Coordinates of C-alpha atoms in Angstrom, one line a residue:
X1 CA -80.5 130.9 -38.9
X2 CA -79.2 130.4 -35.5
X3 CA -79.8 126.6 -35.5
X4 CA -78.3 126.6 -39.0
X5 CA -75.2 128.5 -37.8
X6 CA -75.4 126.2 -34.4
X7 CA -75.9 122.5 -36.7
X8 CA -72.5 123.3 -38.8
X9 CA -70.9 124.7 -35.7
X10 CA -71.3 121.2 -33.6
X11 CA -71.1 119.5 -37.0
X12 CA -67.7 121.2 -37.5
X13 CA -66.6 120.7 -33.9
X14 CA -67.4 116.4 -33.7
X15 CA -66.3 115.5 -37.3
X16 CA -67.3 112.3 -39.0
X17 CA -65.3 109.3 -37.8
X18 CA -64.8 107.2 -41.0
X19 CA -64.9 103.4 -40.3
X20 CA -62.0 101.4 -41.1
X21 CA -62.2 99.5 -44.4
X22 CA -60.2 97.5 -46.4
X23 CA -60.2 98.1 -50.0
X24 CA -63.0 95.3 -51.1
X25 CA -65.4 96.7 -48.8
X26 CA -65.0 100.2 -49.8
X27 CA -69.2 100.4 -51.2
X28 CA -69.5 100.9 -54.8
X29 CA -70.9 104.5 -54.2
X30 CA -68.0 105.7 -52.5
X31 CA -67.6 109.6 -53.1
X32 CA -71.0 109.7 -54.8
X33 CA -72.1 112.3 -52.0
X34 CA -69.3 114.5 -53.2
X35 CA -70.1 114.3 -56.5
X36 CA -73.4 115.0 -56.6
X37 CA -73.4 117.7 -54.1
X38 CA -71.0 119.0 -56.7
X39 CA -73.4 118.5 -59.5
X40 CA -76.5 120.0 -57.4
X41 CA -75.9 123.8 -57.7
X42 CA -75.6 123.5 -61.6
X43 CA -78.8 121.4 -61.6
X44 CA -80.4 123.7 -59.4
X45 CA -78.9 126.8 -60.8
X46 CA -79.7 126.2 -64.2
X47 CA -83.2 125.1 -63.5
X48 CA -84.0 127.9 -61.3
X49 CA -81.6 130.1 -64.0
X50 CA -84.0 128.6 -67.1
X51 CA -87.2 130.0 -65.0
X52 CA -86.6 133.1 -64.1
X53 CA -85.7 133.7 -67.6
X54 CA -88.7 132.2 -69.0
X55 CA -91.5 133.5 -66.8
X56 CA -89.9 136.1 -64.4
X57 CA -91.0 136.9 -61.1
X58 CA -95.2 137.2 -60.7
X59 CA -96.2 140.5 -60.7
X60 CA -99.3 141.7 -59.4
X61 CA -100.7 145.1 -59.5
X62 CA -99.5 148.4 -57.2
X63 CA -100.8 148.3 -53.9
X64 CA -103.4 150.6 -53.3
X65 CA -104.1 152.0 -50.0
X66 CA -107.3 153.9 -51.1
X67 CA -108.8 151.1 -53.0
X68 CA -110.7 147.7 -51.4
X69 CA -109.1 144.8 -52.4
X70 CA -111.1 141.3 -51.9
X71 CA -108.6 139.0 -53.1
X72 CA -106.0 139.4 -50.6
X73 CA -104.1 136.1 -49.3
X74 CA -100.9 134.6 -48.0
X75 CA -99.1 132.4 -50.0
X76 CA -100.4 128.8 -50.4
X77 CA -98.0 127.4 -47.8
X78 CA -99.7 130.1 -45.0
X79 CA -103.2 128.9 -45.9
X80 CA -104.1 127.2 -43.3
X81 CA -102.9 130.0 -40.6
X82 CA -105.2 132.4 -42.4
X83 CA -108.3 130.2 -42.3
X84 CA -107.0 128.8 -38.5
X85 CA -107.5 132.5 -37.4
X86 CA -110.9 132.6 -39.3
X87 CA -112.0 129.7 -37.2
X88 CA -115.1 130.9 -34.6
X89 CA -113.1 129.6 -31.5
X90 CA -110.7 132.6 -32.1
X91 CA -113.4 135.7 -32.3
X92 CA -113.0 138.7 -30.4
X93 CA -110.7 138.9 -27.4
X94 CA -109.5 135.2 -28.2
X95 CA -107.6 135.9 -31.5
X96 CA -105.1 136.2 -29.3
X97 CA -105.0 132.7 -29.2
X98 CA -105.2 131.3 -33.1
X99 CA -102.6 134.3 -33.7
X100 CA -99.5 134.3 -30.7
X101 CA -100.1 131.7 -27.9
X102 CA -101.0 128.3 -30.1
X103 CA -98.7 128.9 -32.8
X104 CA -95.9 129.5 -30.6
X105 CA -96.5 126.5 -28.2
X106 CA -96.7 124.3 -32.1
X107 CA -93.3 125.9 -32.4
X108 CA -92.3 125.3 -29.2
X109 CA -93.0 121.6 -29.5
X110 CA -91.3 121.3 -32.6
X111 CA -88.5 122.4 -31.4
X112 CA -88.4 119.7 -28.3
X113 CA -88.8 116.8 -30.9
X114 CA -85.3 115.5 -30.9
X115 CA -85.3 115.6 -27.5
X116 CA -88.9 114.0 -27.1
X117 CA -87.9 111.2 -29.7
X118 CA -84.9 109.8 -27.8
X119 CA -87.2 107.3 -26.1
X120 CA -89.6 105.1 -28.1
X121 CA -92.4 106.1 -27.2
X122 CA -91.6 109.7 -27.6
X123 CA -90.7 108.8 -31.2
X124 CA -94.6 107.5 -31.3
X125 CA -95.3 110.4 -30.1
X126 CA -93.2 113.0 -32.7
X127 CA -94.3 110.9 -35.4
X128 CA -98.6 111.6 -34.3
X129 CA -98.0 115.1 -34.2
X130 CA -95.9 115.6 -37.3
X131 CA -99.3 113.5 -39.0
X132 CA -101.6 116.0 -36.8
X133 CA -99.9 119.3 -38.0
X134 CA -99.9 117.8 -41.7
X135 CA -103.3 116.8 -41.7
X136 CA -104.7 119.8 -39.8
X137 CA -102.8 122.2 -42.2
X138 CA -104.1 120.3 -45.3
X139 CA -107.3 120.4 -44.1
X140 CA -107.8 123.8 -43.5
X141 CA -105.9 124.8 -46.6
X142 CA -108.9 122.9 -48.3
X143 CA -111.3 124.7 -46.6
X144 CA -109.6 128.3 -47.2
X145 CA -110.0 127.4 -51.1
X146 CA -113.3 126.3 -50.8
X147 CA -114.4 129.5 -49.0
X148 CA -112.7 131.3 -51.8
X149 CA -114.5 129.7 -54.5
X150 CA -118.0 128.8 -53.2
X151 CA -118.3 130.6 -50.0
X152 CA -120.7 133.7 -48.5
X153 CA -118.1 136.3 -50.6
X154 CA -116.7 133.4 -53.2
X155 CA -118.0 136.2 -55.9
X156 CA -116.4 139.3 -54.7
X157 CA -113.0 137.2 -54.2
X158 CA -113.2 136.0 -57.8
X159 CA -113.6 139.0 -59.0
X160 CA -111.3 140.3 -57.2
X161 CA -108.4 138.4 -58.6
X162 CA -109.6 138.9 -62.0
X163 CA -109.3 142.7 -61.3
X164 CA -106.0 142.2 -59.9
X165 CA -104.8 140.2 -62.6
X166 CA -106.5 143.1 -65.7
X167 CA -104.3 146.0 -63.6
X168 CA -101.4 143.6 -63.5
X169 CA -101.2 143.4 -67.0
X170 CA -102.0 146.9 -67.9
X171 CA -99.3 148.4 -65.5
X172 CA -97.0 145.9 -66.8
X173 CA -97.6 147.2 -70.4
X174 CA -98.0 151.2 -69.7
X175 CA -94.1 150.3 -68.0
X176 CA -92.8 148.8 -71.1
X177 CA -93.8 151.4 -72.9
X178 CA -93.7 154.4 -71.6
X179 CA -91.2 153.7 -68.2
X180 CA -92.5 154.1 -64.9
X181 CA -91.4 158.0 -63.8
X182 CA -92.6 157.5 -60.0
X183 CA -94.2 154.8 -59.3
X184 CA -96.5 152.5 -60.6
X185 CA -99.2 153.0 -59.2
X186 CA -99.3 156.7 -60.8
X187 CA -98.9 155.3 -64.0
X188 CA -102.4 153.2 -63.0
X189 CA -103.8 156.6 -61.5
X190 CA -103.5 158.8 -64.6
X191 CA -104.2 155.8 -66.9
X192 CA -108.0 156.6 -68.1
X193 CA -108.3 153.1 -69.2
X194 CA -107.8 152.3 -65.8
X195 CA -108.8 155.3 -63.2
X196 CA -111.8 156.4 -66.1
X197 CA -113.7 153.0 -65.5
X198 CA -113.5 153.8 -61.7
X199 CA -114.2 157.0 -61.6
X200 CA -117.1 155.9 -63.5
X201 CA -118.3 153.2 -61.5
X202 CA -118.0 155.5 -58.4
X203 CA -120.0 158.6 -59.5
X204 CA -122.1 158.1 -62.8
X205 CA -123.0 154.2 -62.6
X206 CA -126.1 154.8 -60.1
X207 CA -127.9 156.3 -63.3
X208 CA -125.9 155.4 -66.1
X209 CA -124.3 152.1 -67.7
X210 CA -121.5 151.3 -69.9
X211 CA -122.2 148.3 -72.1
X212 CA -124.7 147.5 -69.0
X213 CA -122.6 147.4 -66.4
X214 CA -120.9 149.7 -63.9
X215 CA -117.6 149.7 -66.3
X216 CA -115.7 147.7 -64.0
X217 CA -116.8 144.3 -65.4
X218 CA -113.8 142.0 -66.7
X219 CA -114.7 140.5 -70.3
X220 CA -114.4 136.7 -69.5
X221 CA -115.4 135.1 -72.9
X222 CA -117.9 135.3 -75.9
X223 CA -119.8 132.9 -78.0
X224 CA -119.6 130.3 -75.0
X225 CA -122.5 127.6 -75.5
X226 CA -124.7 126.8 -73.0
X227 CA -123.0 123.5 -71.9
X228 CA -119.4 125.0 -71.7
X229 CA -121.3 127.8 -69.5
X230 CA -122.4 125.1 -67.0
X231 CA -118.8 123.3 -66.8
X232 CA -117.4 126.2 -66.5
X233 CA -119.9 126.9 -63.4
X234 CA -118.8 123.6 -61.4
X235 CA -117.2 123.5 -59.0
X236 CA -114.4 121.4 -60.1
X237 CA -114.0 124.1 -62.2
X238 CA -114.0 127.1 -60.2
X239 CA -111.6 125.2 -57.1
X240 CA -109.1 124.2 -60.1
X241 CA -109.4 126.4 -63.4
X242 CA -108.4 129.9 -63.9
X243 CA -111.3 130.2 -66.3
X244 CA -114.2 129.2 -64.2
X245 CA -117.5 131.9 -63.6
X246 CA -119.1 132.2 -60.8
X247 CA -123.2 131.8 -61.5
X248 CA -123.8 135.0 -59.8
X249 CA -121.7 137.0 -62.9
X250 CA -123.8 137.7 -66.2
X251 CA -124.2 136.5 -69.2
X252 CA -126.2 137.7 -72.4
X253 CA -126.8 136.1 -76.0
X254 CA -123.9 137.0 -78.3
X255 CA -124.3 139.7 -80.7
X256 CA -127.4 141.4 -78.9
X257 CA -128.0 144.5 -76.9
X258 CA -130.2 142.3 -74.1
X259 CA -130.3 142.5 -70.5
X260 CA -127.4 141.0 -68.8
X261 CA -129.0 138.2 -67.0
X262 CA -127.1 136.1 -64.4
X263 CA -125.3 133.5 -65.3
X264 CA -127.3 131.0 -63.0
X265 CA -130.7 132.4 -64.1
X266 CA -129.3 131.4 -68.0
X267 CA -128.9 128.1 -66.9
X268 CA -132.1 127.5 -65.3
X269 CA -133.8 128.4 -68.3
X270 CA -131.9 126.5 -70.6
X271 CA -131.5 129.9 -72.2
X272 CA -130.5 129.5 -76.5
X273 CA -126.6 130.7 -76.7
X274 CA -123.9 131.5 -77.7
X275 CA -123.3 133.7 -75.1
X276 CA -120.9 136.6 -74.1
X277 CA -119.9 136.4 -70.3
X278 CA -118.5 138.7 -68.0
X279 CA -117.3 139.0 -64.1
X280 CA -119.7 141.4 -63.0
X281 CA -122.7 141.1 -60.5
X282 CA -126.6 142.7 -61.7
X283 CA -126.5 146.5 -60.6
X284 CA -128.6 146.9 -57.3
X285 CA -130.6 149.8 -59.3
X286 CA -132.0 150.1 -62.5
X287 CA -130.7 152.1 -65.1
X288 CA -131.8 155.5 -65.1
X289 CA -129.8 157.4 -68.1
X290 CA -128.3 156.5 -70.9
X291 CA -125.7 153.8 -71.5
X292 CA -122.5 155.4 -72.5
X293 CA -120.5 152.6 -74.0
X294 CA -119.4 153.8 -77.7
X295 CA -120.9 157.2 -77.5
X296 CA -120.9 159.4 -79.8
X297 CA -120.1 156.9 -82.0
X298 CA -121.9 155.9 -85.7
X299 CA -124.2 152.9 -83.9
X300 CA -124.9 155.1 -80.6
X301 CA -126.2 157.8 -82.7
X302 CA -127.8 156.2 -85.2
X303 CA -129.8 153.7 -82.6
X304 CA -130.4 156.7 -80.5
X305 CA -131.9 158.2 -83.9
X306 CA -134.7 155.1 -84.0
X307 CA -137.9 156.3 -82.0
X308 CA -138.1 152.8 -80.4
X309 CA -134.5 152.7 -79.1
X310 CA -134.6 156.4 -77.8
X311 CA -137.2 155.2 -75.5
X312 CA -135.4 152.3 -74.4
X313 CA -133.6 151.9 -70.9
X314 CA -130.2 152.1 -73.3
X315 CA -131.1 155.8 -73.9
X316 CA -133.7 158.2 -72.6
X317 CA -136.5 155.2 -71.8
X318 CA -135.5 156.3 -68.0
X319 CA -135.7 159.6 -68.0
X320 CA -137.5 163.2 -68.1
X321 CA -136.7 163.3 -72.0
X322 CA -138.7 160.4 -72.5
X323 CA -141.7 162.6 -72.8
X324 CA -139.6 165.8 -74.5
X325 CA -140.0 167.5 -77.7
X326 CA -137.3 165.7 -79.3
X327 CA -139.1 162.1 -79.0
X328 CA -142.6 163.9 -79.7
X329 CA -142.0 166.7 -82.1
X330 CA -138.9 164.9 -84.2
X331 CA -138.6 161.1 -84.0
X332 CA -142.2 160.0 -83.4
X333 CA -144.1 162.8 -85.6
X334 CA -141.5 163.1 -88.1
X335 CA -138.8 159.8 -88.4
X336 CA -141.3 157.5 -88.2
X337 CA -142.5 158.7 -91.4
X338 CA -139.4 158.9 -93.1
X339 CA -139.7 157.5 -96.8
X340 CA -135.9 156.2 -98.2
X341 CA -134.7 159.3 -99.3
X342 CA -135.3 160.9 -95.8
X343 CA -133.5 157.9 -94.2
X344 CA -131.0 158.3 -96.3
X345 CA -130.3 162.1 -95.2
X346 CA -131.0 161.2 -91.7
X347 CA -127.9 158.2 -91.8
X348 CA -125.9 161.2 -93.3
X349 CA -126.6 163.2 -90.5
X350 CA -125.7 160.4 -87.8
X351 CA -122.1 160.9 -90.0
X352 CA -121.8 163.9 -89.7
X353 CA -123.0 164.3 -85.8
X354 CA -120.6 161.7 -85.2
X355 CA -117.6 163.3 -86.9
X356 CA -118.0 166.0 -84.6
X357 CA -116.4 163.9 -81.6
X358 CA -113.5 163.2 -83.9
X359 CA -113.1 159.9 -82.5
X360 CA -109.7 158.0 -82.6
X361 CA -111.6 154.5 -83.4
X362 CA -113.3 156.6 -86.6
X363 CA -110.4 158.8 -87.8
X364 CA -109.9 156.4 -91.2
X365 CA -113.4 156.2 -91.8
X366 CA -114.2 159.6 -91.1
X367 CA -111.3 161.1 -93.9
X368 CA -112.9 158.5 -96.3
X369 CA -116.4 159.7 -95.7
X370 CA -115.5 163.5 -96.4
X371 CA -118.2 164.5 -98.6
X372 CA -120.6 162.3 -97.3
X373 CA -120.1 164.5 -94.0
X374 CA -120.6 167.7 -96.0
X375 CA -123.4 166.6 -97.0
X376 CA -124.2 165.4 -93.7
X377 CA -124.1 168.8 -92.3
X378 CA -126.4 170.1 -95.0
X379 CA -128.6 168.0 -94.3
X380 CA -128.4 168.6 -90.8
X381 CA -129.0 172.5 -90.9
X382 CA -131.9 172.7 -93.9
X383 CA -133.7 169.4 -94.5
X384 CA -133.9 167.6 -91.2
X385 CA -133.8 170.3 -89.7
X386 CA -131.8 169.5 -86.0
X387 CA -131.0 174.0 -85.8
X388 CA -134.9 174.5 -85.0
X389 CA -134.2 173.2 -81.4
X390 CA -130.4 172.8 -81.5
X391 CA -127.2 175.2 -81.6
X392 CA -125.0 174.0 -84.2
X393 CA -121.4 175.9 -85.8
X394 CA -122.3 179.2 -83.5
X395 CA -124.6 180.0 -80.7
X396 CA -128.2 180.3 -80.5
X397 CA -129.5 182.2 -77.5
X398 CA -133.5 180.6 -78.7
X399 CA -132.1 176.9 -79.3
X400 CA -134.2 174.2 -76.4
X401 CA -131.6 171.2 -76.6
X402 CA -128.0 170.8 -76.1
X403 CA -125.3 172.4 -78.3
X404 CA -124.4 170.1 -80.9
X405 CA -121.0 171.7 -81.8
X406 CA -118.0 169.1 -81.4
X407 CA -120.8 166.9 -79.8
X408 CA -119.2 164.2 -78.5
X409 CA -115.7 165.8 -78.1
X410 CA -113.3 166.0 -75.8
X411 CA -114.3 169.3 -74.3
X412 CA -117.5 168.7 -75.1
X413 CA -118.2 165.5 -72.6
X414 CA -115.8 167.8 -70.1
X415 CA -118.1 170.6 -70.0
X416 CA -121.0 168.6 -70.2
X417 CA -119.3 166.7 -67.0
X418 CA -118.6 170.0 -65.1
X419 CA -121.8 171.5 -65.4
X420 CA -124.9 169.7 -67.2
X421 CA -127.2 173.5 -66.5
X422 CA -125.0 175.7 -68.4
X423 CA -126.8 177.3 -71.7
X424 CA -124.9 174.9 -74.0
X425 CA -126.5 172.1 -72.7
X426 CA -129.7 172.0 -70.2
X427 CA -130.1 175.2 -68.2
X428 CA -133.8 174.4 -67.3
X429 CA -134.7 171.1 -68.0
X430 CA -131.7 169.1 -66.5
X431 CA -132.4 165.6 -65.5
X432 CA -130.9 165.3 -62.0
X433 CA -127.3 165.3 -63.2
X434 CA -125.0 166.9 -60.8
X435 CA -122.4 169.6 -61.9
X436 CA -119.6 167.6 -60.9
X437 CA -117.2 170.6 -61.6
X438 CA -119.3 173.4 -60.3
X439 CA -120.1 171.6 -56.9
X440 CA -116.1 170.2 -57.0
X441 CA -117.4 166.9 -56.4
X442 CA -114.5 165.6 -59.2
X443 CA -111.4 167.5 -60.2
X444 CA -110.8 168.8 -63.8
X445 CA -108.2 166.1 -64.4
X446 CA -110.7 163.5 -63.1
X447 CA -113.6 164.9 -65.2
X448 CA -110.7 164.6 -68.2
X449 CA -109.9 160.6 -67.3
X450 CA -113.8 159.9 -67.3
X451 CA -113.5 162.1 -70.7
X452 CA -110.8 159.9 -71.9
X453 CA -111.9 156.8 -71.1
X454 CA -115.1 157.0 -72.6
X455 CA -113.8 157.8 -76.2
X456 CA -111.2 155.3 -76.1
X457 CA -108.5 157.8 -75.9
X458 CA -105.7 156.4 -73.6
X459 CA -102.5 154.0 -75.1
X460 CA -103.1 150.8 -75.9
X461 CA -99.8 149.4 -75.7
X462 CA -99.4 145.5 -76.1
X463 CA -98.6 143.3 -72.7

């Protein structure tokens, strides 16, 4: 600003002495200056006027102190100072150097230039190091970008900005709708869409999965074949394309309940797609519970109702149950056997269990499957027979499994949450599950996100 206000001021002082003309050598352009510095605010004006209102300013998502954030970077056209102070020259006691002294003697030099260039071979001179800054800032904005996209921590940066990008978007929305009454990064803290998934990720995900993940993963694409998968890999594609996956994010065949695998492994093996993809990196342990995506639902119970899938790693296939009374006494001895008009009953029941959660993403269904839930519930007390070990519609001080009353509810998950040992659920046979309320380990408003976000029941208000 000062050499600005210190240009105009000598500009103002000296004028502009006009050369004498006569009329026929006035140029043909006379007063075109004028006119278009006239005409340049309206072209400017509108053009910047026509963008805003089209896209708006970008808007990322709150700032949050408490959280790590991977993906943060200057602006393009500071690059090159980040990557400048990543160099190894500049470690320890000498960032002192990439960060004040260097910089300001660049500065410094810049602003001898019009003095330097009054002689000719100053002017050499200017010219060189006006190419050197250029080139050197180029350069190491290239290498910053590669770094991002196929460097040491290319994956967590990637991911990063997808993340950044999927809270973006759902603030933005949750503000349209609903207004922001603080700030909004409170409308991202009490969002269980949003805070849930964490929550999640940070205290259940060691033994449990959602969909087979931590529930943190961003959902990048489905029914992608095996050769879009490898462009989209490349590394043209991950330097230039908003859509690129990193190989070390997972992939699975579409339409299955497999292993996520990652992406690079698919590859390798030339693996038969189409495939669903998301960012999201193999869990360091193995599942050791069951996989809470959609429970409670219709499929969950009905799949954890099938002797073979109770003992998978989606459901009890991890754990002390494995070997309980309800895989030895019910499914194996007794579903196994199951002739059509017992499997009928039994996909009555799995109504009728499931109804109990009263699920938003089953309400329709549920009011047009009335009787068949009555019946359900007969079924469920006399002819399968679930009351011998279970307490269902009142207590039952002799029942050995969990307390099938509003299973699946609300309060249900949040007791279940606060303290797995109580009598409702498993006094003496709990599997390792922590009383997250008991031990205050999570809050009852925490517990009630978690709640939330695993029955779907947060807004779902369009971007």
């Amino acid at each position: 600003m000062l050499l600005i206000v210190g240009h105009v001021y000598l500009f103002r002082r000296h004028g502009i002495t006009r050369p004498s003309r006569s009329p026929s050598e006035t140029p043909i352009l006379a007063g075109s200056s004028v006119q278009g510095c006239r005409r340049l605010p309206r072209g400017h004006g509108g053009g910047a006027g026509g963008g805003a209102w089209s896209h708006g300013a970008h808007l990322g998502s709150p700032a949050d102190p408490s959280e790590p954030y991977s993906a943060a970077r200057p602006g393009w056209y500071f690059l090159f100072l980040f990557e400048f102070l990543k160099l190894p020259y500049f470690a320890g006691e000498n960032e002192v150097w990439g960060a004040i002294y260097i910089p300001g003697m660049a500065i410094g030099l810049i602003c001898l230039m019009p003095f330097i260039g009054r002689w000719k071979v100053g002017h050499v001179f200017k010219v060189g190091i006006i190419f050197v800054f250029l080139g050197g800032a180029g350069a190491l904005t290239y290498m910053a970008k590669q770094e991002d996209v196929s460097g040491q921590n290319s994956e967590t940066y990637l991911r990063g900005v997808l993340s950044d990008s999927r809270d973006a978007q759902r603030v933005t929305a949750l503000a349209k709708a609903n207004g922001i009454e603080s700030t909004a990064l409170s409308l991202l803290k009490n969002d269980p869409k949003t805070q849930g998934a964490r929550l999640f990720a940070q205290h259940c995900a060691s033994c449990h999965r959602y969909g087979g993940h931590d529930g943190l993963a961003v959902e990048l694409a489905t029914d992608v074949t095996l050769d879009d998968l490898a462009k989209r890999t490349g590394m043209t594609s991950r330097f230039l394309s908003s859509d690129a996956v990193h190989p070390d994010w997972l992939a699975r065949k579409t339409g299955t309940q497999d292993e996520w695998r990652p992406v690079k492994s698919v590859l390798k093996a030339k693996a038969e797609g189409p495939f669903d993809v998301i960012a999201s990196v193999s869990p360091l342990e193995k599942a050791s519970a069951p996989d809470l995506k959609g429970f409670a639902s219709r499929r969950w119970i009905r799949d954890l109702l099938d002797p073979d899938q109770y003992l998978s790693a989606r459901y009890f296939g991890g754990t002390a149950h494995r070997d309980g009374a309800m895989y030895k006494k019910f499914l194996n001895r007794k579903v196994r056997k199951y002739d059509a008009d017992e499997k009928a009953m039994l996909e009555l029941v799995v109504l009728a269990l499931s109804a109990e959660a009263k699920l938003l993403s089953q309400t329709e269904v549920d009011k047009a499957d009335a009787d068949k839930i009555k019946q359900g519930i007969d079924h469920l007390i006399d002819d399968i027979g679930c009351v011998d070990c279970h307490a269902f519609g009142e207590p039952d001080p002799d029942a050995d499994g969990p307390d099938l009353t509003g299973y699946g509810s609300r309060q249900w998950i949040i007791d279940m949450v606060k303290n797995p040992e109580h009598k409702k659920f498993y006094p003496d046979n709990n599997d390792r599950m922590p009383a997250f309320g008991v031990k205050k380990i999570l809050t009852d408003a925490e517990i009630g996100l978690i709640a939330d976000w695993l029955r779907g029941d947060y807004p779902k208000p369009t971007p």
